[in-house]
PDB file of C-alpha atoms in Angstrom:
ATOM      1  CA  UNK A   7     153.825 156.112 108.847  1.00 51.00           C
ATOM      2  CA  UNK A   8     151.197 158.748 108.810  1.00 52.00           C
ATOM      3  CA  UNK A   9     147.576 157.924 108.791  1.00 55.00           C
ATOM      4  CA  UNK A  10     146.534 156.418 105.730  1.00 56.00           C
ATOM      5  CA  UNK A  11     142.835 155.790 104.280  1.00 57.00           C
ATOM      6  CA  UNK A  12     141.798 152.512 103.482  1.00 56.00           C
ATOM      7  CA  UNK A  13     141.091 151.319 100.160  1.00 58.00           C
ATOM      8  CA  UNK A  14     137.418 149.150  99.461  1.00 60.00           C
ATOM      9  CA  UNK A  15     137.240 146.008  99.855  1.00 58.00           C
ATOM     10  CA  UNK A  16     137.965 143.440  97.148  1.00 60.00           C
ATOM     11  CA  UNK A  17     134.940 143.344  94.484  1.00 58.00           C
ATOM     12  CA  UNK A  18     134.518 138.900  96.367  1.00 55.00           C
ATOM     13  CA  UNK A  19     134.632 140.697  99.751  1.00 52.00           C
ATOM     14  CA  UNK A  20     132.474 142.636  98.967  1.00 51.00           C
ATOM     15  CA  UNK A  21     129.578 140.130  97.505  1.00 55.00           C
ATOM     16  CA  UNK A  22     129.762 138.304 100.781  1.00 54.00           C
ATOM     17  CA  UNK A  23     128.978 140.948 102.647  1.00 54.00           C
ATOM     18  CA  UNK A  24     126.112 141.733 100.357  1.00 55.00           C
ATOM     19  CA  UNK A  25     124.734 137.942  99.682  1.00 56.00           C
ATOM     20  CA  UNK A  26     122.337 136.481 102.130  1.00 60.00           C
ATOM     21  CA  UNK A  27     122.628 133.962 104.416  1.00 64.00           C
ATOM     22  CA  UNK A  28     122.909 130.582 103.776  1.00 63.00           C
ATOM     23  CA  UNK A  29     119.258 130.027 106.108  1.00 65.00           C
ATOM     24  CA  UNK A  30     117.607 132.520 104.378  1.00 61.00           C
ATOM     25  CA  UNK A  31     118.180 131.275 100.514  1.00 58.00           C
ATOM     26  CA  UNK A  32     116.894 128.199 101.992  1.00 59.00           C
ATOM     27  CA  UNK A  33     114.287 129.084 103.499  1.00 60.00           C
ATOM     28  CA  UNK A  34     113.265 131.600 100.455  1.00 57.00           C
ATOM     29  CA  UNK A  35     113.810 127.793  98.216  1.00 61.00           C
ATOM     30  CA  UNK A  36     111.374 126.086 100.425  1.00 64.00           C
ATOM     31  CA  UNK A  37     108.875 128.192 100.339  1.00 58.00           C
ATOM     32  CA  UNK A  38     109.219 128.131  96.297  1.00 58.00           C
ATOM     33  CA  UNK A  39     108.972 124.686  96.168  1.00 64.00           C
ATOM     34  CA  UNK A  40     105.676 124.430  98.367  1.00 65.00           C
ATOM     35  CA  UNK A  41     104.360 127.136  96.245  1.00 60.00           C
ATOM     36  CA  UNK A  42     104.821 125.239  93.189  1.00 65.00           C
ATOM     37  CA  UNK A  43     103.666 122.350  94.988  1.00 63.00           C
ATOM     38  CA  UNK A  44     100.577 124.182  96.913  1.00 70.00           C
ATOM     39  CA  UNK A  45      98.891 125.471  92.831  1.00 73.00           C
ATOM     40  CA  UNK A  46      98.115 122.972  91.133  1.00 72.00           C
ATOM     41  CA  UNK A  47      96.554 120.629  94.533  1.00 71.00           C
ATOM     42  CA  UNK A  48      94.386 124.094  93.984  1.00 75.00           C
ATOM     43  CA  UNK A  49      93.220 123.585  90.932  1.00 72.00           C
ATOM     44  CA  UNK A  50      92.236 120.274  91.776  1.00 69.00           C
ATOM     45  CA  UNK A  51      90.510 121.323  94.617  1.00 71.00           C
ATOM     46  CA  UNK A  52      88.294 123.756  92.251  1.00 74.00           C
ATOM     47  CA  UNK A  53      85.344 122.101  91.594  1.00 70.00           C
ATOM     48  CA  UNK A  54      85.512 118.993  93.449  1.00 72.00           C
ATOM     49  CA  UNK A  55      82.272 117.093  94.599  1.00 74.00           C
ATOM     50  CA  UNK A  56      83.435 116.974  99.311  1.00 73.00           C
ATOM     51  CA  UNK A  57      80.118 114.755  99.432  1.00 76.00           C
ATOM     52  CA  UNK A  58      81.271 112.069  96.733  1.00 82.00           C
ATOM     53  CA  UNK A  59      83.923 109.757  98.336  1.00 84.00           C
ATOM     54  CA  UNK A  60      87.041 109.440  96.481  1.00 81.00           C
ATOM     55  CA  UNK A  61      87.058 105.571  94.561  1.00 77.00           C
ATOM     56  CA  UNK A  62      87.370 102.880  96.800  1.00 77.00           C
ATOM     57  CA  UNK A  63      91.366 101.339  96.782  1.00 75.00           C
ATOM     58  CA  UNK A  64      91.291  97.760  95.672  1.00 73.00           C
ATOM     59  CA  UNK A  65      93.467  95.258  96.095  1.00 69.00           C
ATOM     60  CA  UNK A  66      95.570  96.527  99.567  1.00 75.00           C
ATOM     61  CA  UNK A  67      96.574  93.395 100.698  1.00 80.00           C
ATOM     62  CA  UNK A  68      99.486  93.724 104.026  1.00 84.00           C
ATOM     63  CA  UNK A  69     101.749  90.319 104.258  1.00 87.00           C
ATOM     64  CA  UNK A  70     100.861  89.570 107.630  1.00 88.00           C
ATOM     65  CA  UNK A  71     103.623  89.764 110.534  1.00 87.00           C
ATOM     66  CA  UNK A  72     103.503  86.154 111.282  1.00 88.00           C
ATOM     67  CA  UNK A  73     105.555  85.319 108.344  1.00 89.00           C
ATOM     68  CA  UNK A  74     108.297  85.248 107.349  1.00 91.00           C
ATOM     69  CA  UNK A  75     110.325  87.158 103.908  1.00 91.00           C
ATOM     70  CA  UNK A  76     111.143  83.562 103.036  1.00 92.00           C
ATOM     71  CA  UNK A  77     107.576  82.254 103.597  1.00 92.00           C
ATOM     72  CA  UNK A  78     106.178  85.727 101.500  1.00 92.00           C
ATOM     73  CA  UNK A  79     108.044  85.098  98.493  1.00 94.00           C
ATOM     74  CA  UNK A  80     107.100  81.674  98.160  1.00 94.00           C
ATOM     75  CA  UNK A  81     103.051  82.470  98.943  1.00 94.00           C
ATOM     76  CA  UNK A  82     103.319  85.667  96.450  1.00 94.00           C
ATOM     77  CA  UNK A  83     104.900  83.293  93.873  1.00 94.00           C
ATOM     78  CA  UNK A  84     102.832  80.098  94.258  1.00 95.00           C
ATOM     79  CA  UNK A  85      99.586  82.558  94.063  1.00 94.00           C
ATOM     80  CA  UNK A  86     101.271  84.348  90.602  1.00 93.00           C
ATOM     81  CA  UNK A  87     101.304  81.299  88.838  1.00 93.00           C
ATOM     82  CA  UNK A  88      97.866  80.266  90.191  1.00 94.00           C
ATOM     83  CA  UNK A  89      96.804  83.409  88.451  1.00 93.00           C
ATOM     84  CA  UNK A  90      98.204  83.137  85.730  1.00 92.00           C
ATOM     85  CA  UNK A  91      97.847  79.399  84.946  1.00 91.00           C
ATOM     86  CA  UNK A  92      94.993  78.539  86.331  1.00 88.00           C
ATOM     87  CA  UNK A  93      93.366  75.764  89.151  1.00 85.00           C
ATOM     88  CA  UNK A  94      93.978  73.197  87.596  1.00 90.00           C
ATOM     89  CA  UNK A  95      97.796  74.180  88.348  1.00 92.00           C
ATOM     90  CA  UNK A  96      96.532  74.892  91.789  1.00 91.00           C
ATOM     91  CA  UNK A  97      95.664  71.116  92.606  1.00 91.00           C
ATOM     92  CA  UNK A  98      98.326  70.008  90.612  1.00 92.00           C
ATOM     93  CA  UNK A  99     100.613  71.650  93.332  1.00 92.00           C
ATOM     94  CA  UNK A 100      98.550  70.855  96.452  1.00 91.00           C
ATOM     95  CA  UNK A 101      99.066  67.283  95.561  1.00 91.00           C
ATOM     96  CA  UNK A 102     102.455  66.931  95.145  1.00 92.00           C
ATOM     97  CA  UNK A 103     103.130  69.327  98.276  1.00 92.00           C
ATOM     98  CA  UNK A 104     101.255  68.066 100.346  1.00 88.00           C
ATOM     99  CA  UNK A 105     103.786  66.693 103.226  1.00 91.00           C
ATOM    100  CA  UNK A 106     105.756  69.827 102.325  1.00 93.00           C
ATOM    101  CA  UNK A 107     105.235  72.483 105.437  1.00 92.00           C
ATOM    102  CA  UNK A 108     106.648  74.950 103.352  1.00 91.00           C
ATOM    103  CA  UNK A 109     102.898  75.184 101.461  1.00 94.00           C
ATOM    104  CA  UNK A 110     100.992  74.273 104.107  1.00 93.00           C
ATOM    105  CA  UNK A 111      99.270  77.205 103.300  1.00 93.00           C
ATOM    106  CA  UNK A 112      97.130  75.681 100.493  1.00 93.00           C
ATOM    107  CA  UNK A 113      94.939  73.947 103.377  1.00 92.00           C
ATOM    108  CA  UNK A 114      92.062  75.491 103.640  1.00 91.00           C
ATOM    109  CA  UNK A 115      92.804  74.910 107.256  1.00 92.00           C
ATOM    110  CA  UNK A 116      95.871  77.260 107.417  1.00 92.00           C
ATOM    111  CA  UNK A 117      95.459  80.886 108.640  1.00 91.00           C
ATOM    112  CA  UNK A 118      97.151  81.783 105.601  1.00 93.00           C
ATOM    113  CA  UNK A 119      95.178  80.367 102.975  1.00 93.00           C
ATOM    114  CA  UNK A 120      92.645  83.344 102.860  1.00 92.00           C
ATOM    115  CA  UNK A 121      95.932  85.687 102.590  1.00 93.00           C
ATOM    116  CA  UNK A 122      96.538  83.199  99.714  1.00 94.00           C
ATOM    117  CA  UNK A 123      93.499  83.118  98.660  1.00 93.00           C
ATOM    118  CA  UNK A 124      93.056  86.823  98.414  1.00 92.00           C
ATOM    119  CA  UNK A 125      96.258  87.474  96.420  1.00 93.00           C
ATOM    120  CA  UNK A 126      95.143  85.052  94.112  1.00 93.00           C
ATOM    121  CA  UNK A 127      92.376  87.789  93.123  1.00 91.00           C
ATOM    122  CA  UNK A 128      94.618  90.337  92.930  1.00 90.00           C
ATOM    123  CA  UNK A 129      96.596  88.752  90.402  1.00 91.00           C
ATOM    124  CA  UNK A 130      93.743  87.650  88.306  1.00 90.00           C
ATOM    125  CA  UNK A 131      92.520  91.425  88.264  1.00 87.00           C
ATOM    126  CA  UNK A 132      95.784  92.528  87.479  1.00 86.00           C
ATOM    127  CA  UNK A 133      96.398  89.723  84.724  1.00 87.00           C
ATOM    128  CA  UNK A 134      93.022  89.764  83.302  1.00 85.00           C
ATOM    129  CA  UNK A 135      91.474  93.633  85.161  1.00 84.00           C
ATOM    130  CA  UNK A 136      87.081  94.055  84.344  1.00 84.00           C
ATOM    131  CA  UNK A 137      86.258  96.608  81.236  1.00 87.00           C
ATOM    132  CA  UNK A 138      86.189  99.511  84.216  1.00 85.00           C
ATOM    133  CA  UNK A 139      89.458  98.839  86.000  1.00 81.00           C
ATOM    134  CA  UNK A 140      90.849  99.538  82.558  1.00 84.00           C
ATOM    135  CA  UNK A 141      89.037 102.600  81.185  1.00 86.00           C
ATOM    136  CA  UNK A 142      90.395 104.182  84.747  1.00 82.00           C
ATOM    137  CA  UNK A 143      93.409 103.049  84.118  1.00 80.00           C
ATOM    138  CA  UNK A 144      93.710 104.323  80.650  1.00 85.00           C
ATOM    139  CA  UNK A 145      92.254 107.798  82.289  1.00 83.00           C
ATOM    140  CA  UNK A 146      95.214 107.728  84.953  1.00 81.00           C
ATOM    141  CA  UNK A 147      97.591 108.367  81.832  1.00 84.00           C
ATOM    142  CA  UNK A 148      96.418 111.829  82.091  1.00 84.00           C
ATOM    143  CA  UNK A 149      98.500 114.058  84.606  1.00 83.00           C
ATOM    144  CA  UNK A 150      95.832 116.222  85.598  1.00 81.00           C
ATOM    145  CA  UNK A 151      93.481 113.230  85.868  1.00 80.00           C
ATOM    146  CA  UNK A 152      95.936 111.220  88.511  1.00 81.00           C
ATOM    147  CA  UNK A 153      96.302 115.001  90.012  1.00 82.00           C
ATOM    148  CA  UNK A 154      92.718 114.938  90.495  1.00 82.00           C
ATOM    149  CA  UNK A 155      92.046 111.590  91.593  1.00 83.00           C
ATOM    150  CA  UNK A 156      95.052 111.795  94.210  1.00 82.00           C
ATOM    151  CA  UNK A 157      93.571 115.406  95.749  1.00 83.00           C
ATOM    152  CA  UNK A 158      90.297 113.868  96.272  1.00 83.00           C
ATOM    153  CA  UNK A 159      91.789 110.750  98.197  1.00 84.00           C
ATOM    154  CA  UNK A 160      93.678 113.389 100.402  1.00 84.00           C
ATOM    155  CA  UNK A 161      91.151 116.262 100.875  1.00 85.00           C
ATOM    156  CA  UNK A 162      88.659 113.294 102.039  1.00 87.00           C
ATOM    157  CA  UNK A 163      91.489 111.829 104.250  1.00 87.00           C
ATOM    158  CA  UNK A 164      91.850 114.705 105.382  1.00 85.00           C
ATOM    159  CA  UNK A 165      87.875 115.896 106.450  1.00 87.00           C
ATOM    160  CA  UNK A 166      87.317 112.286 107.912  1.00 89.00           C
ATOM    161  CA  UNK A 167      90.290 112.423 109.817  1.00 91.00           C
ATOM    162  CA  UNK A 168      89.574 116.180 111.280  1.00 91.00           C
ATOM    163  CA  UNK A 169      85.584 114.453 112.052  1.00 90.00           C
ATOM    164  CA  UNK A 170      86.898 111.983 114.078  1.00 92.00           C
ATOM    165  CA  UNK A 171      89.535 114.305 115.952  1.00 92.00           C
ATOM    166  CA  UNK A 172      86.453 116.495 116.836  1.00 92.00           C
ATOM    167  CA  UNK A 173      84.241 113.789 117.990  1.00 93.00           C
ATOM    168  CA  UNK A 174      87.200 112.421 120.134  1.00 92.00           C
ATOM    169  CA  UNK A 175      87.650 115.547 122.179  1.00 92.00           C
ATOM    170  CA  UNK A 176      83.786 116.310 122.308  1.00 92.00           C
ATOM    171  CA  UNK A 177      84.043 113.070 124.119  1.00 92.00           C
ATOM    172  CA  UNK A 178      87.144 113.983 126.267  1.00 90.00           C
ATOM    173  CA  UNK A 179      85.384 116.987 126.974  1.00 90.00           C
ATOM    174  CA  UNK A 180      81.763 115.414 127.834  1.00 89.00           C
ATOM    175  CA  UNK A 181      84.297 112.635 130.507  1.00 88.00           C
ATOM    176  CA  UNK A 182      86.334 115.550 131.993  1.00 87.00           C
ATOM    177  CA  UNK A 183      83.203 117.274 132.935  1.00 86.00           C
ATOM    178  CA  UNK A 184      81.527 114.327 134.168  1.00 84.00           C
ATOM    179  CA  UNK A 185      84.520 113.670 136.011  1.00 83.00           C
ATOM    180  CA  UNK A 186      84.909 117.383 137.792  1.00 83.00           C
ATOM    181  CA  UNK A 187      81.374 116.904 139.244  1.00 80.00           C
ATOM    182  CA  UNK A 188      81.876 115.994 143.268  1.00 78.00           C
ATOM    183  CA  UNK A 189      79.286 113.951 143.534  1.00 73.00           C
ATOM    184  CA  UNK A 190      79.259 114.139 147.667  1.00 76.00           C
ATOM    185  CA  UNK A 191      78.083 117.620 147.290  1.00 76.00           C
ATOM    186  CA  UNK A 192      74.439 116.825 146.629  1.00 75.00           C
ATOM    187  CA  UNK A 193      72.465 115.686 149.443  1.00 77.00           C
ATOM    188  CA  UNK A 194      69.186 113.988 149.663  1.00 76.00           C
ATOM    189  CA  UNK A 195      66.752 116.516 150.416  1.00 78.00           C
ATOM    190  CA  UNK A 196      63.457 114.726 150.779  1.00 79.00           C
ATOM    191  CA  UNK A 197      62.561 111.062 150.350  1.00 82.00           C
ATOM    192  CA  UNK A 198      58.603 110.043 149.183  1.00 82.00           C
ATOM    193  CA  UNK A 199      57.317 106.438 149.672  1.00 80.00           C
ATOM    194  CA  UNK A 200      54.286 105.230 147.837  1.00 76.00           C
ATOM    195  CA  UNK A 201      51.773 102.891 148.878  1.00 74.00           C
ATOM    196  CA  UNK A 202      51.328 100.045 147.324  1.00 72.00           C
ATOM    197  CA  UNK A 203      47.827 100.037 147.945  1.00 66.00           C
ATOM    198  CA  UNK A 204      48.254 103.299 145.633  1.00 57.00           C
ATOM    199  CA  UNK A 205      51.130 103.007 143.408  1.00 54.00           C
ATOM    200  CA  UNK A 206      52.022 106.394 141.390  1.00 55.00           C
ATOM    201  CA  UNK A 207      51.662 106.923 137.246  1.00 54.00           C
ATOM    202  CA  UNK A 208      47.875 105.528 138.651  1.00 57.00           C
ATOM    203  CA  UNK A 209      45.224 107.538 137.659  1.00 57.00           C
ATOM    204  CA  UNK A 210      41.893 107.725 140.711  1.00 60.00           C
ATOM    205  CA  UNK A 211      38.154 106.248 139.811  1.00 63.00           C
ATOM    206  CA  UNK A 212      36.314 108.582 138.507  1.00 63.00           C
ATOM    207  CA  UNK A 213      33.522 109.978 141.242  1.00 61.00           C
ATOM    208  CA  UNK A 214      30.254 109.160 140.465  1.00 65.00           C
ATOM    209  CA  UNK A 215      27.219 111.312 139.649  1.00 62.00           C
ATOM    210  CA  UNK A 216      25.610 113.436 141.789  1.00 59.00           C
ATOM    211  CA  UNK A 217      29.036 113.781 144.221  1.00 57.00           C
ATOM    212  CA  UNK A 218      29.982 117.279 145.257  1.00 59.00           C
ATOM    213  CA  UNK A 219      31.752 119.193 142.677  1.00 55.00           C
ATOM    214  CA  UNK A 220      30.695 116.912 139.885  1.00 51.00           C
ATOM    215  CA  UNK A 221      27.911 118.725 137.590  1.00 55.00           C
ATOM    216  CA  UNK A 222      24.130 116.617 136.820  1.00 56.00           C
ATOM    217  CA  UNK A 223      24.260 115.381 133.225  1.00 53.00           C
TER     218      UNK A 223
END
């Protein structure tokens, strides 16, 4: 029952005590992942012509919110077949389904006709792309080129949003300063009346020669 010195802790307990907390490990992993992503983006930004806008995005079509999922699928499928088979397919389908309300979007007076025609144009460009579009797709197969395009668009959008945010802040500050003025503090000091016979802004007639204060010719 005498005093005894405690022995060294087991190896597992010592390793657990020396290991950093789990939140520090997660934070270090997040920093490492961000650095891994940021380095290629920083390289892609080097030499980027910021005055030149990125290539426009083509065929960005959003399905109208009023269209049900079933109607959207019918419209898209019809547009795909029209792009692949040609206008003669569309003419035959419109004639056959003229009494079917499911295909009312084929009528030019329908609100969805414009959406349908845009889909046909988009699918046609996919099936028979223009040479310049095909060349850009081929260039985008290079990961470095694809990253440069994405980085260019991201940087352009970011600077555009910052510019718009600064303009909004300036307008808000100007509006706030205008509203802060107490217009009741201003008083009328003097009122100047211009007679009708002598309207303001009309120059007086030229003096006659020989009049006092006028040099002789």
